[in-house]
Coordinates of C-alpha atoms in Angstrom, one line a residue:
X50 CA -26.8 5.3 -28.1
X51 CA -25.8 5.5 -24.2
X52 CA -24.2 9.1 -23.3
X53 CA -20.6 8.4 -22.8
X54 CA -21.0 10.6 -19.2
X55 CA -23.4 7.9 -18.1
X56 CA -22.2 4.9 -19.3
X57 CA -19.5 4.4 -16.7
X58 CA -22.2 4.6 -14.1
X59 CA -24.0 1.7 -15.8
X60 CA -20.7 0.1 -16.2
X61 CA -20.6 0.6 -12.0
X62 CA -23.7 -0.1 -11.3
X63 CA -23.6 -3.8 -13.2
X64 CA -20.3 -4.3 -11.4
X65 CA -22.8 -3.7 -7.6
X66 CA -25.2 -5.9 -9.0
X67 CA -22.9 -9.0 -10.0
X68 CA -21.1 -8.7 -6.6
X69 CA -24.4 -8.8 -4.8
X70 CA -25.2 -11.7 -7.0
X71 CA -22.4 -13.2 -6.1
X72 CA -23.1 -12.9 -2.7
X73 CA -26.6 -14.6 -3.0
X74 CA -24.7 -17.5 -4.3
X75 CA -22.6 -18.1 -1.6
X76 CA -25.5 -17.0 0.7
X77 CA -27.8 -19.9 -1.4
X78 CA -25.0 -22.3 -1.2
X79 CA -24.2 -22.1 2.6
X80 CA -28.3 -22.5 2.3
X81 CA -28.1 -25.4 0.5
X82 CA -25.5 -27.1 2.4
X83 CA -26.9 -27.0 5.5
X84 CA -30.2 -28.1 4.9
X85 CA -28.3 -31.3 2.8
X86 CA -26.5 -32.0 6.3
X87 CA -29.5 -32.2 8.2
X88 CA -31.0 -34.1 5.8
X89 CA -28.3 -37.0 5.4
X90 CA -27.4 -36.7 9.2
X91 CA -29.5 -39.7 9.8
X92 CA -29.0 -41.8 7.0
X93 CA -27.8 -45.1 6.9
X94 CA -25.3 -45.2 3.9
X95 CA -24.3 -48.7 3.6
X96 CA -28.0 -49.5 2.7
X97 CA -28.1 -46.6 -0.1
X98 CA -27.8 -48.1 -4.1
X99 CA -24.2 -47.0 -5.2
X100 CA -25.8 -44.5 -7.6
X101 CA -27.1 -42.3 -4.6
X102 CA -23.7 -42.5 -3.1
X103 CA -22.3 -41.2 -6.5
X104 CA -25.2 -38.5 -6.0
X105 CA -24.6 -37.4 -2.4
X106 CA -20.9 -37.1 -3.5
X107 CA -21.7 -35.8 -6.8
X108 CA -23.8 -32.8 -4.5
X109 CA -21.4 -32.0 -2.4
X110 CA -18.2 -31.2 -5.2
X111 CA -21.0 -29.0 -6.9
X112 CA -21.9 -26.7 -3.6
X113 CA -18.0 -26.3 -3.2
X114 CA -17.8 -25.4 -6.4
X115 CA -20.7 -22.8 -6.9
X116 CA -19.2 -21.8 -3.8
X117 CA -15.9 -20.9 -5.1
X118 CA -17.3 -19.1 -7.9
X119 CA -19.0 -17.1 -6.0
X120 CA -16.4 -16.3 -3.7
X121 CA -14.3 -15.6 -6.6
X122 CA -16.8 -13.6 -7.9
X123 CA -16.9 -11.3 -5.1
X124 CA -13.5 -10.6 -4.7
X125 CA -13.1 -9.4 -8.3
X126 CA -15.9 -7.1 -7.9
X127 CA -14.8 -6.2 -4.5
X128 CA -11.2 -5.3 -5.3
X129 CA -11.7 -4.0 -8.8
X130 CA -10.5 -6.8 -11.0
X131 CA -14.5 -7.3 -12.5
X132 CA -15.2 -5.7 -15.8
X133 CA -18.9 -5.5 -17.2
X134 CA -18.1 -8.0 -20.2
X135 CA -17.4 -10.7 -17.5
X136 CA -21.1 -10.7 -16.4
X137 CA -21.6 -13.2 -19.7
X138 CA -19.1 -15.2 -18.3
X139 CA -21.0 -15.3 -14.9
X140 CA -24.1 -15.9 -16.3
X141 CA -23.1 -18.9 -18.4
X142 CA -21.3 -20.0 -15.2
X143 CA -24.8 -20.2 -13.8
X144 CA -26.2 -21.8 -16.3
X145 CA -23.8 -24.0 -16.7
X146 CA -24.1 -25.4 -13.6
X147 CA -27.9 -26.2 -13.9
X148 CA -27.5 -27.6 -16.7
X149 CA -25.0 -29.9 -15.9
X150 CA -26.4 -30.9 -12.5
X151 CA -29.9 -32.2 -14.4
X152 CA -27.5 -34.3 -16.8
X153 CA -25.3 -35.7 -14.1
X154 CA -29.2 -36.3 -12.1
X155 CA -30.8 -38.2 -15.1
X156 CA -27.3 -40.4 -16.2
X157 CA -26.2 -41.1 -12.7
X158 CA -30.0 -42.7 -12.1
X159 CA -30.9 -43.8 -15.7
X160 CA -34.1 -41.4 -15.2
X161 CA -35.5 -40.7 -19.2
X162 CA -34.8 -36.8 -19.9
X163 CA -39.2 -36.6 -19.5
X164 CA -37.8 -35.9 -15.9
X165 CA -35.5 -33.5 -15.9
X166 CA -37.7 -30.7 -14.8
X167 CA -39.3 -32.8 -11.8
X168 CA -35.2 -33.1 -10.6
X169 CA -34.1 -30.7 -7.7
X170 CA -31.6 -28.9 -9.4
X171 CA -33.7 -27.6 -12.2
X172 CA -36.0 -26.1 -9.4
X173 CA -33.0 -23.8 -9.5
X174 CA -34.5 -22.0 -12.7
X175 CA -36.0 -19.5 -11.3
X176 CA -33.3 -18.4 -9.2
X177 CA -31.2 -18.1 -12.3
X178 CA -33.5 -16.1 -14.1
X179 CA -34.3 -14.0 -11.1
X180 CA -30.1 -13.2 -11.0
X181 CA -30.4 -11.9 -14.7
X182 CA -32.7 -9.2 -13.5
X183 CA -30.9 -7.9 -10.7
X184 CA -28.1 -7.6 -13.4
X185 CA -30.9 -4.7 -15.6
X186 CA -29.5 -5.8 -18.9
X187 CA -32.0 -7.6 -21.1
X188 CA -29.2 -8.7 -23.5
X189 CA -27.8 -10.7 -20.2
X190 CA -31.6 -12.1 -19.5
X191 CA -32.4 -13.1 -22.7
X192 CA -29.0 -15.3 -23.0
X193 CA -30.1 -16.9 -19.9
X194 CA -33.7 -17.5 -21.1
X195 CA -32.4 -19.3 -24.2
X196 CA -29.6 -20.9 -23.1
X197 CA -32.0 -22.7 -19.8
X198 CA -34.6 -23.5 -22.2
X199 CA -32.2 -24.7 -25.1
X200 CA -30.3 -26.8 -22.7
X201 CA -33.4 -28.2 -20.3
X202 CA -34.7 -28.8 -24.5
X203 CA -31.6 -30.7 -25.1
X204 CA -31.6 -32.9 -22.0
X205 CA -35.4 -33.5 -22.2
X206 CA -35.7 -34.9 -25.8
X207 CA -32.1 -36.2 -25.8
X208 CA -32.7 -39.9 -26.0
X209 CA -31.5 -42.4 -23.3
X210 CA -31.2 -45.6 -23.8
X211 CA -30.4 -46.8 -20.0
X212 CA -33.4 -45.2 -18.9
X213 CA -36.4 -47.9 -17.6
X214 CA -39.7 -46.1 -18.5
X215 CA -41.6 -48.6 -16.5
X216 CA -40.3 -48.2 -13.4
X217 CA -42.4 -44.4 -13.8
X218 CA -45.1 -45.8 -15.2
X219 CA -47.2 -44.3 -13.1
X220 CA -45.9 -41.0 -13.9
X221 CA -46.1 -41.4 -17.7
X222 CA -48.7 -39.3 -17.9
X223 CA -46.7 -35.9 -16.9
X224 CA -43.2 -36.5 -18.5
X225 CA -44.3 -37.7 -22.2
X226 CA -43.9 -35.0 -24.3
X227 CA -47.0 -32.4 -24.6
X228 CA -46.3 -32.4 -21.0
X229 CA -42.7 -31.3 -21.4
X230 CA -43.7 -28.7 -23.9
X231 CA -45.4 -26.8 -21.7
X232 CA -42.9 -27.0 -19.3
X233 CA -40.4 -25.6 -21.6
X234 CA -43.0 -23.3 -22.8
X235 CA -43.4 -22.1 -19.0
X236 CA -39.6 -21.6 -18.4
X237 CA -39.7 -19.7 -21.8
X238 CA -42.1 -17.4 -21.3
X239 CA -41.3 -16.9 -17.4
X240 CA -37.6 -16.0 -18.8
X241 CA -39.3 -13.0 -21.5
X242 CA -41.3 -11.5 -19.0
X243 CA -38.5 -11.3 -17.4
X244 CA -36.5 -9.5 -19.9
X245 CA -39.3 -7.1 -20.5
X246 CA -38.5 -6.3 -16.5
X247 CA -35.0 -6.1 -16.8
X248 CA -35.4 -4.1 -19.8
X249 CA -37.6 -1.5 -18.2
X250 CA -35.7 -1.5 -15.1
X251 CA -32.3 -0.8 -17.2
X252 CA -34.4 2.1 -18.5
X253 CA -35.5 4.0 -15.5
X254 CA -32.4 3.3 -14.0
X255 CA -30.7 5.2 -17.0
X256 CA -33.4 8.3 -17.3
X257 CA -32.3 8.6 -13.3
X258 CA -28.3 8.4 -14.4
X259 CA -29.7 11.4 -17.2
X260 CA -31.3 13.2 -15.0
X261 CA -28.2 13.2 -12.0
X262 CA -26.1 14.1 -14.5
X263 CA -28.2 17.1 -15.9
X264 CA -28.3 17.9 -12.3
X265 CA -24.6 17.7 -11.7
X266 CA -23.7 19.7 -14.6
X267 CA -26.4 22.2 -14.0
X268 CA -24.9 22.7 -10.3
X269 CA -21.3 23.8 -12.1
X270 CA -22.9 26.7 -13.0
X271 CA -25.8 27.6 -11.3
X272 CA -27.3 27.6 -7.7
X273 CA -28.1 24.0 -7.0
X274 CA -31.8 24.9 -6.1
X275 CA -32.2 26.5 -9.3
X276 CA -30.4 23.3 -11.3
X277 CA -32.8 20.7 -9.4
X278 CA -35.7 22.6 -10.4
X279 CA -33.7 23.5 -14.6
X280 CA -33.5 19.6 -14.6
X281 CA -36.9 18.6 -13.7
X282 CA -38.3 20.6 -16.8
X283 CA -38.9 24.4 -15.2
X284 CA -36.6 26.0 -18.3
X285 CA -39.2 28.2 -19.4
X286 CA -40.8 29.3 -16.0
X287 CA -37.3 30.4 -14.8
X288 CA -36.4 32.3 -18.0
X289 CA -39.5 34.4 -17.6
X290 CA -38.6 35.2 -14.3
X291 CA -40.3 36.9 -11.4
X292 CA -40.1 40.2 -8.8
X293 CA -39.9 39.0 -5.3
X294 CA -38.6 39.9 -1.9
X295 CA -35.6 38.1 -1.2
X296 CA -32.7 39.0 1.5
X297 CA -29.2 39.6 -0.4
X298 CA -26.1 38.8 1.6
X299 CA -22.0 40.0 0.4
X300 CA -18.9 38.9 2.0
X301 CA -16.2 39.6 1.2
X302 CA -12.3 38.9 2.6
X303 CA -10.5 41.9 3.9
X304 CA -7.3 42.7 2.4
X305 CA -6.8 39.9 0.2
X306 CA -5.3 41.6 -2.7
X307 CA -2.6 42.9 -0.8
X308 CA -1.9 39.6 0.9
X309 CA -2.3 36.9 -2.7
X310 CA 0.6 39.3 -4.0
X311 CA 3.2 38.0 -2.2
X312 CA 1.8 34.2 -2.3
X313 CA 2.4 31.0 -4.1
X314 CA -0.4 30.4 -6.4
X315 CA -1.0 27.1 -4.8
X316 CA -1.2 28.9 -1.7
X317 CA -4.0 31.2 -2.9
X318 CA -6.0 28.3 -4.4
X319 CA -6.2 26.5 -0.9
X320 CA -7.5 29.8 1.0
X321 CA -10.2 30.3 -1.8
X322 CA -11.0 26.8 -1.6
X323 CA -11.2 26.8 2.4
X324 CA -13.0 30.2 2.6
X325 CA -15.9 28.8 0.1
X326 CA -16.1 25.8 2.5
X327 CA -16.6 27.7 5.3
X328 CA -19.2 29.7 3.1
X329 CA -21.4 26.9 1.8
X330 CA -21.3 25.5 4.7
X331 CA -23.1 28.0 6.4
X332 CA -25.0 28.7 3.8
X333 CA -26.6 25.8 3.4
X334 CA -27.3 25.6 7.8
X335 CA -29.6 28.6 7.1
X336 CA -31.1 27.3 3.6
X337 CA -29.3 29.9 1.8
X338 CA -28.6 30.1 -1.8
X339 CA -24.9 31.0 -3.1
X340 CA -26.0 33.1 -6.1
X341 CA -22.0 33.1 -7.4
X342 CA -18.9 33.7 -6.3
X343 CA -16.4 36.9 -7.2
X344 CA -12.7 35.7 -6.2
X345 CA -12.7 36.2 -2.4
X346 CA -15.9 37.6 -2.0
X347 CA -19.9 35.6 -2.1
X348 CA -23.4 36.6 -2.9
X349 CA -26.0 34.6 -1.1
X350 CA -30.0 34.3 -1.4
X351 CA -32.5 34.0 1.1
X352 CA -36.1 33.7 0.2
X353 CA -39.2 33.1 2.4
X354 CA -39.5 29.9 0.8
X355 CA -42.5 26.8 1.1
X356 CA -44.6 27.8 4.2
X357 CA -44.7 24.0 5.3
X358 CA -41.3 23.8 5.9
X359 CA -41.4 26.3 8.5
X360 CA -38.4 27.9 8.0
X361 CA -38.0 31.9 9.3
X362 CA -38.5 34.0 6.6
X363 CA -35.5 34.6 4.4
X364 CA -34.6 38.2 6.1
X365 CA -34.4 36.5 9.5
X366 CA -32.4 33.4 8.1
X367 CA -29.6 36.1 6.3
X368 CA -29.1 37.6 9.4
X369 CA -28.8 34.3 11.2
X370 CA -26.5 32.8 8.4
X371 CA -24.3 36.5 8.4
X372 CA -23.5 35.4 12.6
X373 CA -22.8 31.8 11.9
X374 CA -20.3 32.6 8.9
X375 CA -18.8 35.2 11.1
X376 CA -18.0 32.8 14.2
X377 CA -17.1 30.3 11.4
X378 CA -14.3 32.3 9.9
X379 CA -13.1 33.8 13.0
X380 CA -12.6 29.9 13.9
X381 CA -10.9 29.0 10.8
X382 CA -8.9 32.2 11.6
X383 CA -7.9 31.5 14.9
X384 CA -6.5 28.2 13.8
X385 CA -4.5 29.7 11.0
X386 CA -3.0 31.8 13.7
X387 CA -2.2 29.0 15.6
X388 CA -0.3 27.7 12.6
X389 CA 1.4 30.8 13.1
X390 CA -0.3 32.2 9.3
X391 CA -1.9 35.4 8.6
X392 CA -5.7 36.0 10.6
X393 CA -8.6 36.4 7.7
X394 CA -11.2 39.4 8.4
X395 CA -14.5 39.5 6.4
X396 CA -17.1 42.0 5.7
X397 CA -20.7 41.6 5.8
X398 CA -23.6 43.6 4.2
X399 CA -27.2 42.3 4.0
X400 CA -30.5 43.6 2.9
X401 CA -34.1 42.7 2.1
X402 CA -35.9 44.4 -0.9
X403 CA -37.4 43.2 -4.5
X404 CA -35.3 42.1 -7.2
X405 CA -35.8 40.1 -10.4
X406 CA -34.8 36.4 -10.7
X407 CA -34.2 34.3 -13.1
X408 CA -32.3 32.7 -15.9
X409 CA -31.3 34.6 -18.6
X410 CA -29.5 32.9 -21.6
X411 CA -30.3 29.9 -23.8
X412 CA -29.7 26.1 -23.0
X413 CA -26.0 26.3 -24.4
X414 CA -25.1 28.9 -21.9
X415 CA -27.0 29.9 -18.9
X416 CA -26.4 32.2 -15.7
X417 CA -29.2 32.5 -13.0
X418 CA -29.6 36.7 -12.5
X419 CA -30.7 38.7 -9.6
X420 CA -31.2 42.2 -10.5
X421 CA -32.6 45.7 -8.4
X422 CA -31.8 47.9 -5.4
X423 CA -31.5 45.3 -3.2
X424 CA -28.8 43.8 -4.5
X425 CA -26.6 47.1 -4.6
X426 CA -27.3 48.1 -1.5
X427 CA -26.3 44.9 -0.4
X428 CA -23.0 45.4 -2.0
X429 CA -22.4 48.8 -0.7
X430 CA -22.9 48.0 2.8
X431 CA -20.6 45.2 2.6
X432 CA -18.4 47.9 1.4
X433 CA -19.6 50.6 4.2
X434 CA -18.4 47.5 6.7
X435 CA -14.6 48.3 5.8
X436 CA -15.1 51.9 7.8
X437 CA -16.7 50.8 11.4
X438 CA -15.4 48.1 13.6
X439 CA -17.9 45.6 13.3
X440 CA -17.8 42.8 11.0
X441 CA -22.1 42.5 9.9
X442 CA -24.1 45.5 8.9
X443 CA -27.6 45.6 7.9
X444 CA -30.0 47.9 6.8
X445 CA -33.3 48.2 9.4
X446 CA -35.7 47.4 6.8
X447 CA -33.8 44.2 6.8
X448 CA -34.2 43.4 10.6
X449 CA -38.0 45.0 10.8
X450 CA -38.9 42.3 7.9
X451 CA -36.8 39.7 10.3
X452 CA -38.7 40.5 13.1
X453 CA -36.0 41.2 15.3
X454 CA -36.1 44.0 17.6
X455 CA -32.1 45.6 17.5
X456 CA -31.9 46.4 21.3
X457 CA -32.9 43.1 22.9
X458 CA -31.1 41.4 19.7
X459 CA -27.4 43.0 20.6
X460 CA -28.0 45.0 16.6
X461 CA -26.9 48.9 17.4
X462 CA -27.4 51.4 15.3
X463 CA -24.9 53.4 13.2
X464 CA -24.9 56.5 11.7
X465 CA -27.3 56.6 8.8
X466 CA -25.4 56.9 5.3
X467 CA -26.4 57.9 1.6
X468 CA -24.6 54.9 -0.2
X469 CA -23.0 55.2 -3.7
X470 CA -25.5 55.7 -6.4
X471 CA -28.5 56.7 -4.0
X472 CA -29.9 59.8 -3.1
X473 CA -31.4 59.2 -0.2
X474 CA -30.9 58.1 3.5
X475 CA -30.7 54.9 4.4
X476 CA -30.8 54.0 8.2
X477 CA -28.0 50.9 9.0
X478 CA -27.4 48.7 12.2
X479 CA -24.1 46.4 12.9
X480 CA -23.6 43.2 15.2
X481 CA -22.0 43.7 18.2
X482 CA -19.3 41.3 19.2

């Protein structure tokens, strides 16, 4: 049974597949035409036999038409009006057509039905059949494979009693009927093999629709690097978790309790909503991970990550992502203020250390987890940053693990502080500007 989440994808992509079919009609069509024109261009009609001028005529009402159907056919798709249970109507359409074009062929020239398959508009068969894969439903391919070889059947065995077998005499030997049988048999088994294809197509096509949608719902609630790797199958590598050196950054919006007091909620909803933006977006400049969110303030992850990407190490990229959100707000800000609304000021703390990682919980419920010092003192020097004038602190283990020498790198050092819950000393530098 299809997961109701993913059957409206199908349902969309069918609906893409019949518009670009519908496109390869009129692009066959327009195809067909042309070549026709060039071909008759020379011909001298008053000498043709009046059943080739009930032919040529016969031709050219039949392009118009497929034509039309296919220009139909697109602008239902295009503007919305195609549902998914109209593909049976398009595919009987198609075969319709054939079929009717090899009738029309054999009465208008009093041809036996042995002929039917030797007639230009069966040599259309495999185009047909070729549609009903591009459409990935097998149900849809195996119509069209029995209705194409139940109606080419039909019109080969049918018996005609205009027809002159002598005047093919020399052809007797390939339209009798073994000969047609294997024809048929042919068109048959071409038609199966191509529902096996359609089949297996529909199916990775839908374990890719699963596996999206894992992904998307993973992403609601946890980091999306840690969803793409959930959904490909690492559950019980990231429950067990690991100890590694990752850079933890906090920001956090200054004031904002006092200012969402006096606000409309509506209000309040759009400043979260911009202030994330201008988080992710930074974020994910400096291949940062948003490890959650707490109202108006954000922790974010930097690790070293693969060494054949060549990114900085995840210390360096913290402190590169902490001035790019900075200058990002302060924009954002100054355009507020132009708007004659409130400024925003933020608060940054960052620092490199070992925590534990991983995902804790079972697969009803699950919350990625970063846990140690590193993640508190984080937290408190995003706190410290409300006391000093400058907007990003960081300790100096963080920028010795960056690389980054403070003096040269406008970092100047403040007053070493013993943070909440520590005992100890712990040596800090801010930004200027």
């Amino acid at each position: 049974m299809q997961d109701t989440a993913i059957t409206p994808l199908l349902n969309e992509a069918s609906i893409a597949a019949e518009r670009l079919v519908s496109v390869l009609r009129i692009a066959v069509t327009l195809g067909l035409f042309t070549v026709f024109v060039v071909t008759v261009a020379g011909v001298d009609f008053s000498s043709l036999a009046p059943f080739l001028h009930r032919q040529l005529l016969f031709a050219v009402l039949t392009m118009f038409a497929y034509l039309m159907l296919g220009a139909v056919t697109f602008v239902a798709t295009t503007l919305g009006w195609f549902k998914p249970w109209m593909s049976w109507v398009s595919v009987t359409a198609d075969c319709a057509f054939l079929l009717f074009n090899v009738w029309f062929s054999l009465e208008n020239s009093n041809y036996p039905g042995g002929v039917a398959l030797l007639l230009p508009p069966a040599w259309l068969v495999p185009l047909v059949l070729a549609y009903g894969v591009m459409r990935m439903d097998p149900r849809l391919q195996l119509y069209t494979t029995l209705l194409l070889s139940g109606g080419l059947g039909a019109l080969i065995f049918w018996p005609n009693v205009h027809s002159d077998v002598g005047q093919l005499g020399q052809l007797q030997s390939i339209l009798d009927g073994p000969a047609n049988v294997m024809k048929l048999t042919m068109v048959l088994l071409a038609g199966l093999v191509m529902v096996v294809a359609a089949a297996r197509m529909r199916r990775l096509f839908y374990r890719e629709l699963e596996a999206a949608d894992a992904r998307a719902n993973l992403t609601r609630y946890l980091p999306a690097q840690v969803a793409d790797q959930l959904a490909d199958g690492g559950l019980a590598a990231l429950q067990q978790g690991q100890r590694q050196i990752v850079a933890v950054l906090f920001v956090d919006i200054r004031g904002f309790t006092r200012w969402s007091e006096s606000r409309d909620p509506q209000e309040v909803g759009d400043f979260i909503t911009a202030f994330r933006n201008e988080v992710e977006t930074s974020a994910a400049h400096h291949d940062g991970m948003i490890d959650k969110y707490m109202g108006d303030a954000a922790m974010l992850l930097f690790d070293d990550g693969p060494v054949q990407f060549g990114l900085p190490n995840g210390a360096a990229r913290a402190l590169a992502c902490a001035h790019t959100m900075n200058e990002a707000i302060h924009r954002w800000s100054d355009r507020r203020l132009a708007a004659e609304d409130t400024v925003v000021e933020i608060g940054i703390g960052v620092h490199a250390g070992e925590v534990f990682a991983g995902v804790v919980g079972n697969a009803d419920r699950l919350e990625y987890s970063v846990f140690g010092d590193a993640v508190n003192i984080a937290s408190r020097l995003e706190a410290h940053s409300k006391t000093v004038p400058q907007t990003i602190i960081a300790s100096a283990t963080t920028l010795e693990i960056a690389g980054i020498t403070p003096a040269r790198q406008r970092w100047s050092a403040l007053p070493p502080v013993t943070l909440r819950g520590r005992s100890t000393v712990i040596e800090i530098f801010a930004k200027d500007g």
